[in-house]
Amino acid sequence: MRQGPQAASIPRPAPRVSIPSPTPEGSSHGFPHRGGGLVPVAGVGEHRPRQTTFLGLLYAALVSSGSGKGDDLRFHVAYDSLDEITVLFQRLMSGGFPDSATKEGLHELRVELEMARSGHGVFSRLGSRNRGTGQAGTIHFSLPGSLDEASPGLHQGSTFGTGKWRDALDADALVMLADGTRLAAKGTDVKTGPMAAYDGRLEALFIAIQRWRSSGGREVLHPVFVLSKFDSVRPEVLKVANVEAKPPAVGKAGLRVAYAKALLEPNLPRTLALLQGPRGKKLRFAPPAFVFSRVTSEAEGPDRAERIKLRRTDGGGWEPDYSRDEYLAFLEHLARIASEAKD
């Protein structure tokens, strides 16, 4: 949400977040390098910048919640993706959105993580410190690109000539970004709405995944919808959907599903219908998860570009003003998938 000139006067000291020096293996935050399940995660969207910002904020949540020895989360970033994600992280922490070089250079991120096992929800709020019973695994994030860059065959549900989109075909979890500013109100013609083309491409991608796995491969796919720029959803869209401006809190699963569907069904009806349809012979779609992503921005001025608003942290440093709990809950969701893959 854009802020007025007053918000733009916030000072910008260097963020007080330390990143361990990389070793030949990567950068560790108290991680013991135990083995675990591998979870390939592919992120797709209409625009690459949204995907890059999402991955950067996810890493920021990792750093802020996994840098201390007593934290419920510990993680290790593979060396081959450390340089790009560090550059992106430092840019976000100083209030800048990803530049063109960062957007083009970051295509994947491999993270080993472990969290304390507990039934209390988001691990940043957990009291458990039982490392021996934690959930551990390796999460491999890949960003094949925006769907409008995919091959024409993939748009028709074909698996031929997929190239870099092979990561999406083989993924355990598929993250789909939906721009909150483009959500149309219920009653809009779904064939001509602002997200109609994206809906068709997502549907075709899932059809291609079904065909790809018809003869083998992973049997379960976990869809994740990320509603980005959620603080900028138009009030009339929320009103017609009969939902509040703020989504239900993390942990209220049933309410969050109903809330998300009220907004997405008028915009991505074909994709949701496919996911909720009859189970295929080989592939099963898990119930979708939903992330409501928000990062507050400061209005651009005559001599400055739009920037990310920073906020004070408990330790006296600075970080982006974003929906941190949503990202932590998403990481917890991935950790559960990794635990199942290991079992």
mmCIF file of C-alpha atoms in Angstrom:
data_model
loop_
_atom_site.group_PDB
_atom_site.id
_atom_site.type_symbol
_atom_site.label_atom_id
_atom_site.label_comp_id
_atom_site.label_asym_id
_atom_site.label_seq_id
_atom_site.Cartn_x
_atom_site.Cartn_y
_atom_site.Cartn_z
ATOM 1 C CA MET A 1 0.000 0.000 0.000
ATOM 2 C CA ARG A 2 1.476 3.340 -0.942
ATOM 3 C CA GLN A 3 2.256 5.729 1.877
ATOM 4 C CA GLY A 4 2.312 9.502 1.923
ATOM 5 C CA PRO A 5 5.371 11.744 1.976
ATOM 6 C CA GLN A 6 5.663 11.442 5.772
ATOM 7 C CA ALA A 7 6.400 7.723 5.535
ATOM 8 C CA ALA A 8 9.161 8.404 3.019
ATOM 9 C CA SER A 9 11.250 10.168 5.670
ATOM 10 C CA ILE A 10 12.129 6.939 7.503
ATOM 11 C CA PRO A 11 15.948 6.673 7.812
ATOM 12 C CA ARG A 12 17.710 3.833 6.090
ATOM 13 C CA PRO A 13 20.665 2.591 8.106
ATOM 14 C CA ALA A 14 22.312 -0.629 7.077
ATOM 15 C CA PRO A 15 20.170 -3.565 8.208
ATOM 16 C CA ARG A 16 21.402 -5.259 11.351
ATOM 17 C CA VAL A 17 21.081 -8.780 10.032
ATOM 18 C CA SER A 18 24.236 -10.829 9.726
ATOM 19 C CA ILE A 19 24.732 -13.432 7.028
ATOM 20 C CA PRO A 20 27.355 -16.090 7.830
ATOM 21 C CA SER A 21 30.303 -16.201 5.485
ATOM 22 C CA PRO A 22 29.789 -18.887 2.856
ATOM 23 C CA THR A 23 31.657 -22.151 3.112
ATOM 24 C CA PRO A 24 32.381 -24.373 0.089
ATOM 25 C CA GLU A 25 29.031 -26.009 0.812
ATOM 26 C CA GLY A 26 26.991 -22.822 1.261
ATOM 27 C CA SER A 27 25.710 -20.599 4.054
ATOM 28 C CA SER A 28 24.519 -22.236 7.280
ATOM 29 C CA HIS A 29 22.332 -20.955 10.091
ATOM 30 C CA GLY A 30 22.894 -23.606 12.762
ATOM 31 C CA PHE A 31 22.039 -26.443 10.404
ATOM 32 C CA PRO A 32 23.469 -29.891 11.185
ATOM 33 C CA HIS A 33 23.294 -31.111 7.548
ATOM 34 C CA ARG A 34 21.048 -34.052 8.222
ATOM 35 C CA GLY A 35 19.381 -35.770 5.310
ATOM 36 C CA GLY A 36 15.701 -35.286 4.543
ATOM 37 C CA GLY A 37 13.031 -35.372 1.916
ATOM 38 C CA LEU A 38 13.538 -33.353 -1.252
ATOM 39 C CA VAL A 39 10.672 -31.049 -2.209
ATOM 40 C CA PRO A 40 10.903 -29.511 -5.707
ATOM 41 C CA VAL A 41 8.848 -26.290 -5.740
ATOM 42 C CA ALA A 42 8.142 -24.357 -8.950
ATOM 43 C CA GLY A 43 6.866 -20.789 -8.919
ATOM 44 C CA VAL A 44 4.851 -19.380 -11.818
ATOM 45 C CA GLY A 45 3.010 -16.138 -12.430
ATOM 46 C CA GLU A 46 2.019 -13.537 -14.948
ATOM 47 C CA HIS A 47 5.099 -11.404 -14.282
ATOM 48 C CA ARG A 48 8.636 -12.407 -13.294
ATOM 49 C CA PRO A 49 9.198 -9.418 -10.915
ATOM 50 C CA ARG A 50 6.445 -10.666 -8.585
ATOM 51 C CA GLN A 51 8.099 -14.101 -8.427
ATOM 52 C CA THR A 52 11.498 -12.632 -7.613
ATOM 53 C CA THR A 53 10.113 -10.411 -4.844
ATOM 54 C CA PHE A 54 8.234 -13.366 -3.379
ATOM 55 C CA LEU A 55 11.386 -15.492 -3.256
ATOM 56 C CA GLY A 56 13.332 -12.628 -1.698
ATOM 57 C CA LEU A 57 10.762 -12.092 1.055
ATOM 58 C CA LEU A 58 10.698 -15.823 1.695
ATOM 59 C CA TYR A 59 14.451 -15.729 2.233
ATOM 60 C CA ALA A 60 14.057 -12.677 4.500
ATOM 61 C CA ALA A 61 11.628 -14.691 6.632
ATOM 62 C CA LEU A 62 14.184 -17.507 6.798
ATOM 63 C CA VAL A 63 16.961 -15.177 7.922
ATOM 64 C CA SER A 64 14.887 -13.335 10.524
ATOM 65 C CA SER A 65 13.560 -16.567 12.044
ATOM 66 C CA GLY A 66 16.548 -18.863 11.682
ATOM 67 C CA SER A 67 19.623 -16.829 12.571
ATOM 68 C CA GLY A 68 19.706 -17.535 16.318
ATOM 69 C CA LYS A 69 20.739 -20.753 18.009
ATOM 70 C CA GLY A 70 17.481 -20.859 19.958
ATOM 71 C CA ASP A 71 15.203 -20.287 16.979
ATOM 72 C CA ASP A 72 12.658 -22.906 15.950
ATOM 73 C CA LEU A 73 13.995 -22.822 12.400
ATOM 74 C CA ARG A 74 17.461 -23.644 11.129
ATOM 75 C CA PHE A 75 18.474 -23.576 7.485
ATOM 76 C CA HIS A 76 21.328 -23.956 5.033
ATOM 77 C CA VAL A 77 21.478 -22.325 1.591
ATOM 78 C CA ALA A 78 23.318 -24.166 -1.161
ATOM 79 C CA TYR A 79 26.408 -22.372 -2.435
ATOM 80 C CA ASP A 80 25.312 -22.358 -6.088
ATOM 81 C CA SER A 81 22.340 -20.069 -5.335
ATOM 82 C CA LEU A 82 23.849 -18.035 -2.486
ATOM 83 C CA ASP A 83 25.249 -15.084 -4.457
ATOM 84 C CA GLU A 84 22.008 -14.208 -6.245
ATOM 85 C CA ILE A 85 19.736 -14.558 -3.218
ATOM 86 C CA THR A 86 22.144 -12.541 -1.038
ATOM 87 C CA VAL A 87 22.121 -9.662 -3.539
ATOM 88 C CA LEU A 88 18.325 -9.754 -3.635
ATOM 89 C CA PHE A 89 18.079 -9.957 0.159
ATOM 90 C CA GLN A 90 20.372 -6.970 0.666
ATOM 91 C CA ARG A 91 18.404 -4.943 -1.847
ATOM 92 C CA LEU A 92 15.081 -5.687 -0.127
ATOM 93 C CA MET A 93 16.585 -4.950 3.300
ATOM 94 C CA SER A 94 17.657 -1.505 2.096
ATOM 95 C CA GLY A 95 14.183 -0.720 0.731
ATOM 96 C CA GLY A 96 14.714 -1.455 -2.944
ATOM 97 C CA PHE A 97 12.645 -3.655 -5.219
ATOM 98 C CA PRO A 98 14.501 -6.157 -7.442
ATOM 99 C CA ASP A 99 16.289 -4.535 -10.370
ATOM 100 C CA SER A 100 16.361 -6.015 -13.855
ATOM 101 C CA ALA A 101 19.716 -7.747 -13.350
ATOM 102 C CA THR A 102 18.489 -9.461 -10.179
ATOM 103 C CA LYS A 103 15.242 -10.553 -11.818
ATOM 104 C CA GLU A 104 17.082 -12.082 -14.735
ATOM 105 C CA GLY A 105 19.828 -13.694 -12.645
ATOM 106 C CA LEU A 106 17.788 -15.508 -10.008
ATOM 107 C CA HIS A 107 16.197 -18.717 -11.260
ATOM 108 C CA GLU A 108 16.479 -21.129 -8.344
ATOM 109 C CA LEU A 109 17.182 -21.475 -4.640
ATOM 110 C CA ARG A 110 18.017 -24.653 -2.741
ATOM 111 C CA VAL A 111 17.464 -24.579 1.023
ATOM 112 C CA GLU A 112 17.860 -27.292 3.628
ATOM 113 C CA LEU A 113 15.719 -26.511 6.638
ATOM 114 C CA GLU A 114 14.719 -27.971 9.953
ATOM 115 C CA MET A 115 12.039 -26.756 12.322
ATOM 116 C CA ALA A 116 10.905 -27.864 15.743
ATOM 117 C CA ARG A 117 7.962 -30.210 15.528
ATOM 118 C CA SER A 118 4.865 -28.803 17.235
ATOM 119 C CA GLY A 119 1.132 -28.547 16.783
ATOM 120 C CA HIS A 120 0.897 -24.837 17.470
ATOM 121 C CA GLY A 121 1.205 -23.415 13.979
ATOM 122 C CA VAL A 122 3.731 -20.860 12.752
ATOM 123 C CA PHE A 123 7.119 -21.877 14.089
ATOM 124 C CA SER A 124 8.150 -18.318 14.934
ATOM 125 C CA ARG A 125 5.648 -18.512 17.756
ATOM 126 C CA LEU A 126 6.486 -21.994 18.952
ATOM 127 C CA GLY A 127 7.830 -22.732 22.374
ATOM 128 C CA SER A 128 9.299 -26.118 21.501
ATOM 129 C CA ARG A 129 13.063 -26.503 21.190
ATOM 130 C CA ASN A 130 13.119 -30.275 20.600
ATOM 131 C CA ARG A 131 15.593 -30.455 17.731
ATOM 132 C CA GLY A 132 15.733 -34.202 17.763
ATOM 133 C CA THR A 133 12.089 -34.460 16.715
ATOM 134 C CA GLY A 134 12.146 -31.660 14.139
ATOM 135 C CA GLN A 135 10.916 -31.709 10.557
ATOM 136 C CA ALA A 136 13.816 -31.522 8.116
ATOM 137 C CA GLY A 137 14.157 -31.548 4.372
ATOM 138 C CA THR A 138 15.548 -29.847 1.288
ATOM 139 C CA ILE A 139 13.406 -27.352 -0.596
ATOM 140 C CA HIS A 140 14.413 -26.629 -4.191
ATOM 141 C CA PHE A 141 12.701 -23.496 -5.507
ATOM 142 C CA SER A 142 12.771 -22.874 -9.242
ATOM 143 C CA LEU A 143 11.373 -19.970 -11.253
ATOM 144 C CA PRO A 144 10.841 -21.214 -14.831
ATOM 145 C CA GLY A 145 9.444 -17.817 -15.835
ATOM 146 C CA SER A 146 6.117 -16.132 -16.444
ATOM 147 C CA LEU A 147 3.463 -18.235 -18.126
ATOM 148 C CA ASP A 148 3.248 -15.916 -21.106
ATOM 149 C CA GLU A 149 6.862 -16.937 -21.857
ATOM 150 C CA ALA A 150 6.054 -20.653 -21.915
ATOM 151 C CA SER A 151 6.045 -22.598 -25.165
ATOM 152 C CA PRO A 152 2.818 -22.572 -27.216
ATOM 153 C CA GLY A 153 2.615 -26.328 -26.777
ATOM 154 C CA LEU A 154 2.548 -26.009 -23.002
ATOM 155 C CA HIS A 155 -0.318 -23.532 -23.303
ATOM 156 C CA GLN A 156 -2.237 -26.327 -25.013
ATOM 157 C CA GLY A 157 -1.410 -28.899 -22.353
ATOM 158 C CA SER A 158 1.453 -30.500 -24.309
ATOM 159 C CA THR A 159 4.631 -31.730 -22.586
ATOM 160 C CA PHE A 160 6.818 -31.483 -25.699
ATOM 161 C CA GLY A 161 9.510 -28.821 -25.963
ATOM 162 C CA THR A 162 9.035 -27.773 -22.344
ATOM 163 C CA GLY A 163 12.706 -26.922 -21.694
ATOM 164 C CA LYS A 164 13.070 -25.069 -18.385
ATOM 165 C CA TRP A 165 9.418 -25.795 -17.604
ATOM 166 C CA ARG A 166 10.390 -29.382 -16.822
ATOM 167 C CA ASP A 167 10.800 -28.197 -13.200
ATOM 168 C CA ALA A 168 7.110 -27.348 -13.079
ATOM 169 C CA LEU A 169 6.116 -30.702 -14.552
ATOM 170 C CA ASP A 170 8.123 -32.572 -11.900
ATOM 171 C CA ALA A 171 7.354 -30.352 -8.890
ATOM 172 C CA ASP A 172 5.944 -31.508 -5.570
ATOM 173 C CA ALA A 173 4.429 -28.061 -5.044
ATOM 174 C CA LEU A 174 3.365 -25.508 -7.635
ATOM 175 C CA VAL A 175 3.246 -21.899 -6.413
ATOM 176 C CA MET A 176 0.953 -19.674 -8.469
ATOM 177 C CA LEU A 177 1.090 -15.926 -7.976
ATOM 178 C CA ALA A 178 -2.111 -13.947 -8.479
ATOM 179 C CA ASP A 179 -1.764 -10.156 -8.550
ATOM 180 C CA GLY A 180 -4.215 -8.719 -6.020
ATOM 181 C CA THR A 181 -4.529 -5.477 -7.989
ATOM 182 C CA ARG A 182 -5.906 -7.441 -10.969
ATOM 183 C CA LEU A 183 -8.628 -9.332 -9.114
ATOM 184 C CA ALA A 184 -12.050 -8.661 -10.639
ATOM 185 C CA ALA A 185 -15.274 -8.480 -8.676
ATOM 186 C CA LYS A 186 -17.725 -11.365 -8.637
ATOM 187 C CA GLY A 187 -20.083 -11.055 -11.598
ATOM 188 C CA THR A 188 -17.377 -10.016 -14.074
ATOM 189 C CA ASP A 189 -17.425 -11.991 -17.325
ATOM 190 C CA VAL A 190 -14.823 -14.693 -16.672
ATOM 191 C CA LYS A 191 -14.018 -14.903 -20.393
ATOM 192 C CA THR A 192 -12.979 -11.259 -20.646
ATOM 193 C CA GLY A 193 -11.827 -10.541 -17.091
ATOM 194 C CA PRO A 194 -8.293 -9.271 -16.397
ATOM 195 C CA MET A 195 -7.077 -12.735 -15.340
ATOM 196 C CA ALA A 196 -8.871 -14.787 -18.019
ATOM 197 C CA ALA A 197 -5.727 -15.479 -20.080
ATOM 198 C CA TYR A 198 -3.718 -16.380 -16.983
ATOM 199 C CA ASP A 199 -6.469 -18.734 -15.853
ATOM 200 C CA GLY A 200 -6.355 -20.536 -19.188
ATOM 201 C CA ARG A 201 -2.575 -20.874 -19.059
ATOM 202 C CA LEU A 202 -2.654 -22.241 -15.508
ATOM 203 C CA GLU A 203 -5.287 -24.782 -16.500
ATOM 204 C CA ALA A 204 -3.148 -25.843 -19.478
ATOM 205 C CA LEU A 205 -0.108 -26.199 -17.229
ATOM 206 C CA PHE A 206 -1.963 -28.534 -14.877
ATOM 207 C CA ILE A 207 -3.210 -30.572 -17.840
ATOM 208 C CA ALA A 208 0.374 -30.854 -19.064
ATOM 209 C CA ILE A 209 1.460 -32.012 -15.599
ATOM 210 C CA GLN A 210 -1.284 -34.648 -15.575
ATOM 211 C CA ARG A 211 -0.151 -35.951 -18.953
ATOM 212 C CA TRP A 212 3.513 -35.886 -17.954
ATOM 213 C CA ARG A 213 2.850 -38.027 -14.891
ATOM 214 C CA SER A 214 0.347 -40.365 -16.468
ATOM 215 C CA SER A 215 3.025 -43.041 -16.800
ATOM 216 C CA GLY A 216 4.859 -42.430 -13.530
ATOM 217 C CA GLY A 217 6.540 -39.835 -11.363
ATOM 218 C CA ARG A 218 5.338 -38.111 -8.226
ATOM 219 C CA GLU A 219 1.792 -39.030 -7.307
ATOM 220 C CA VAL A 220 0.762 -35.901 -5.357
ATOM 221 C CA LEU A 221 0.967 -32.241 -6.355
ATOM 222 C CA HIS A 222 0.463 -29.506 -3.746
ATOM 223 C CA PRO A 223 -1.005 -26.320 -5.297
ATOM 224 C CA VAL A 224 -0.235 -23.044 -3.503
ATOM 225 C CA PHE A 225 -1.926 -19.781 -4.470
ATOM 226 C CA VAL A 226 -0.063 -16.617 -3.484
ATOM 227 C CA LEU A 227 -2.235 -13.513 -3.619
ATOM 228 C CA SER A 228 0.420 -10.826 -4.013
ATOM 229 C CA LYS A 229 -0.002 -7.106 -3.286
ATOM 230 C CA PHE A 230 -2.945 -8.132 -1.158
ATOM 231 C CA ASP A 231 -3.144 -4.803 0.647
ATOM 232 C CA SER A 232 -3.989 -3.211 -2.714
ATOM 233 C CA VAL A 233 -7.066 -5.295 -3.594
ATOM 234 C CA ARG A 234 -9.799 -2.883 -4.656
ATOM 235 C CA PRO A 235 -12.458 -2.258 -1.968
ATOM 236 C CA GLU A 236 -15.320 -3.020 -4.374
ATOM 237 C CA VAL A 237 -13.852 -6.486 -5.048
ATOM 238 C CA LEU A 238 -13.812 -7.236 -1.321
ATOM 239 C CA LYS A 239 -17.313 -5.856 -0.856
ATOM 240 C CA VAL A 240 -18.897 -7.933 -3.620
ATOM 241 C CA ALA A 241 -17.097 -11.025 -2.314
ATOM 242 C CA ASN A 242 -18.497 -10.244 1.156
ATOM 243 C CA VAL A 243 -15.095 -10.545 2.851
ATOM 244 C CA GLU A 244 -13.099 -8.293 5.167
ATOM 245 C CA ALA A 245 -10.080 -6.309 4.027
ATOM 246 C CA LYS A 246 -7.733 -8.482 6.122
ATOM 247 C CA PRO A 247 -7.682 -12.249 5.576
ATOM 248 C CA PRO A 248 -8.261 -14.633 8.503
ATOM 249 C CA ALA A 249 -5.202 -15.149 10.662
ATOM 250 C CA VAL A 250 -2.705 -17.903 9.975
ATOM 251 C CA GLY A 251 -3.953 -21.071 11.650
ATOM 252 C CA LYS A 252 -7.630 -20.551 10.808
ATOM 253 C CA ALA A 253 -7.467 -22.937 7.881
ATOM 254 C CA GLY A 254 -11.158 -23.308 7.090
ATOM 255 C CA LEU A 255 -11.844 -19.574 7.174
ATOM 256 C CA ARG A 256 -8.806 -18.869 4.998
ATOM 257 C CA VAL A 257 -9.904 -21.362 2.348
ATOM 258 C CA ALA A 258 -13.395 -19.841 2.170
ATOM 259 C CA TYR A 259 -11.924 -16.336 2.064
ATOM 260 C CA ALA A 260 -9.497 -17.160 -0.754
ATOM 261 C CA LYS A 261 -12.074 -18.983 -2.844
ATOM 262 C CA ALA A 262 -14.495 -16.063 -2.582
ATOM 263 C CA LEU A 263 -11.876 -13.942 -4.348
ATOM 264 C CA LEU A 264 -10.310 -16.482 -6.696
ATOM 265 C CA GLU A 265 -13.350 -18.352 -8.033
ATOM 266 C CA PRO A 266 -14.506 -15.343 -10.115
ATOM 267 C CA ASN A 267 -10.962 -14.910 -11.460
ATOM 268 C CA LEU A 268 -9.452 -18.397 -11.847
ATOM 269 C CA PRO A 269 -12.545 -20.589 -12.281
ATOM 270 C CA ARG A 270 -11.042 -23.039 -14.781
ATOM 271 C CA THR A 271 -7.958 -23.677 -12.673
ATOM 272 C CA LEU A 272 -9.927 -24.200 -9.456
ATOM 273 C CA ALA A 273 -12.445 -26.456 -11.204
ATOM 274 C CA LEU A 274 -9.642 -28.683 -12.491
ATOM 275 C CA LEU A 275 -7.995 -28.919 -9.077
ATOM 276 C CA GLN A 276 -11.290 -29.816 -7.418
ATOM 277 C CA GLY A 277 -12.364 -32.228 -10.153
ATOM 278 C CA PRO A 278 -12.169 -36.033 -10.235
ATOM 279 C CA ARG A 279 -8.872 -37.585 -9.275
ATOM 280 C CA GLY A 280 -6.681 -38.712 -12.149
ATOM 281 C CA LYS A 281 -5.361 -42.228 -12.585
ATOM 282 C CA LYS A 282 -1.830 -41.402 -11.449
ATOM 283 C CA LEU A 283 -1.793 -37.851 -10.050
ATOM 284 C CA ARG A 284 -3.692 -36.507 -7.069
ATOM 285 C CA PHE A 285 -4.032 -32.804 -6.265
ATOM 286 C CA ALA A 286 -3.721 -31.992 -2.565
ATOM 287 C CA PRO A 287 -6.075 -29.340 -1.143
ATOM 288 C CA PRO A 288 -4.717 -25.928 -2.179
ATOM 289 C CA ALA A 289 -2.865 -23.750 0.313
ATOM 290 C CA PHE A 290 -3.145 -19.960 0.274
ATOM 291 C CA VAL A 291 -0.652 -17.197 1.046
ATOM 292 C CA PHE A 292 -1.770 -13.573 1.359
ATOM 293 C CA SER A 293 1.365 -11.598 0.553
ATOM 294 C CA ARG A 294 1.790 -7.939 1.449
ATOM 295 C CA VAL A 295 4.797 -5.619 1.263
ATOM 296 C CA THR A 296 4.203 -1.958 2.025
ATOM 297 C CA SER A 297 5.711 0.505 -0.419
ATOM 298 C CA GLU A 298 6.436 4.206 -0.310
ATOM 299 C CA ALA A 299 5.119 6.359 -3.139
ATOM 300 C CA GLU A 300 7.563 7.278 -5.859
ATOM 301 C CA GLY A 301 8.467 10.955 -6.155
ATOM 302 C CA PRO A 302 10.006 13.278 -8.715
ATOM 303 C CA ASP A 303 13.528 12.150 -7.831
ATOM 304 C CA ARG A 304 13.009 8.621 -6.514
ATOM 305 C CA ALA A 305 11.489 5.340 -7.574
ATOM 306 C CA GLU A 306 8.914 3.419 -5.566
ATOM 307 C CA ARG A 307 10.582 1.870 -2.532
ATOM 308 C CA ILE A 308 9.795 -0.666 0.160
ATOM 309 C CA LYS A 309 8.835 0.771 3.528
ATOM 310 C CA LEU A 310 11.076 -0.486 6.339
ATOM 311 C CA ARG A 311 10.108 -1.197 9.939
ATOM 312 C CA ARG A 312 12.019 -1.670 13.172
ATOM 313 C CA THR A 313 12.758 -5.186 14.331
ATOM 314 C CA ASP A 314 12.815 -6.383 17.917
ATOM 315 C CA GLY A 315 16.600 -6.437 17.798
ATOM 316 C CA GLY A 316 16.824 -2.778 16.821
ATOM 317 C CA GLY A 317 17.500 -3.333 13.118
ATOM 318 C CA TRP A 318 15.324 -2.826 10.064
ATOM 319 C CA GLU A 319 13.416 -5.097 7.719
ATOM 320 C CA PRO A 320 10.777 -4.731 4.986
ATOM 321 C CA ASP A 321 7.243 -4.081 6.215
ATOM 322 C CA TYR A 322 5.725 -7.309 4.895
ATOM 323 C CA SER A 323 3.378 -10.140 5.901
ATOM 324 C CA ARG A 324 6.061 -12.174 7.667
ATOM 325 C CA ASP A 325 3.655 -14.631 9.322
ATOM 326 C CA GLU A 326 2.266 -15.618 5.925
ATOM 327 C CA TYR A 327 5.746 -16.544 4.680
ATOM 328 C CA LEU A 328 6.572 -18.448 7.852
ATOM 329 C CA ALA A 329 3.334 -20.422 7.548
ATOM 330 C CA PHE A 330 4.233 -21.237 3.938
ATOM 331 C CA LEU A 331 7.646 -22.513 5.041
ATOM 332 C CA GLU A 332 5.955 -24.658 7.664
ATOM 333 C CA HIS A 333 3.672 -26.040 4.952
ATOM 334 C CA LEU A 334 6.706 -26.976 2.845
ATOM 335 C CA ALA A 335 8.395 -28.557 5.856
ATOM 336 C CA ARG A 336 5.397 -30.814 6.341
ATOM 337 C CA ILE A 337 5.556 -31.846 2.684
ATOM 338 C CA ALA A 338 9.279 -32.575 3.098
ATOM 339 C CA SER A 339 8.574 -34.671 6.168
ATOM 340 C CA GLU A 340 6.017 -36.701 4.236
ATOM 341 C CA ALA A 341 8.466 -37.137 1.350
ATOM 342 C CA LYS A 342 11.101 -38.423 3.779
ATOM 343 C CA ASP A 343 8.682 -40.877 5.333
#
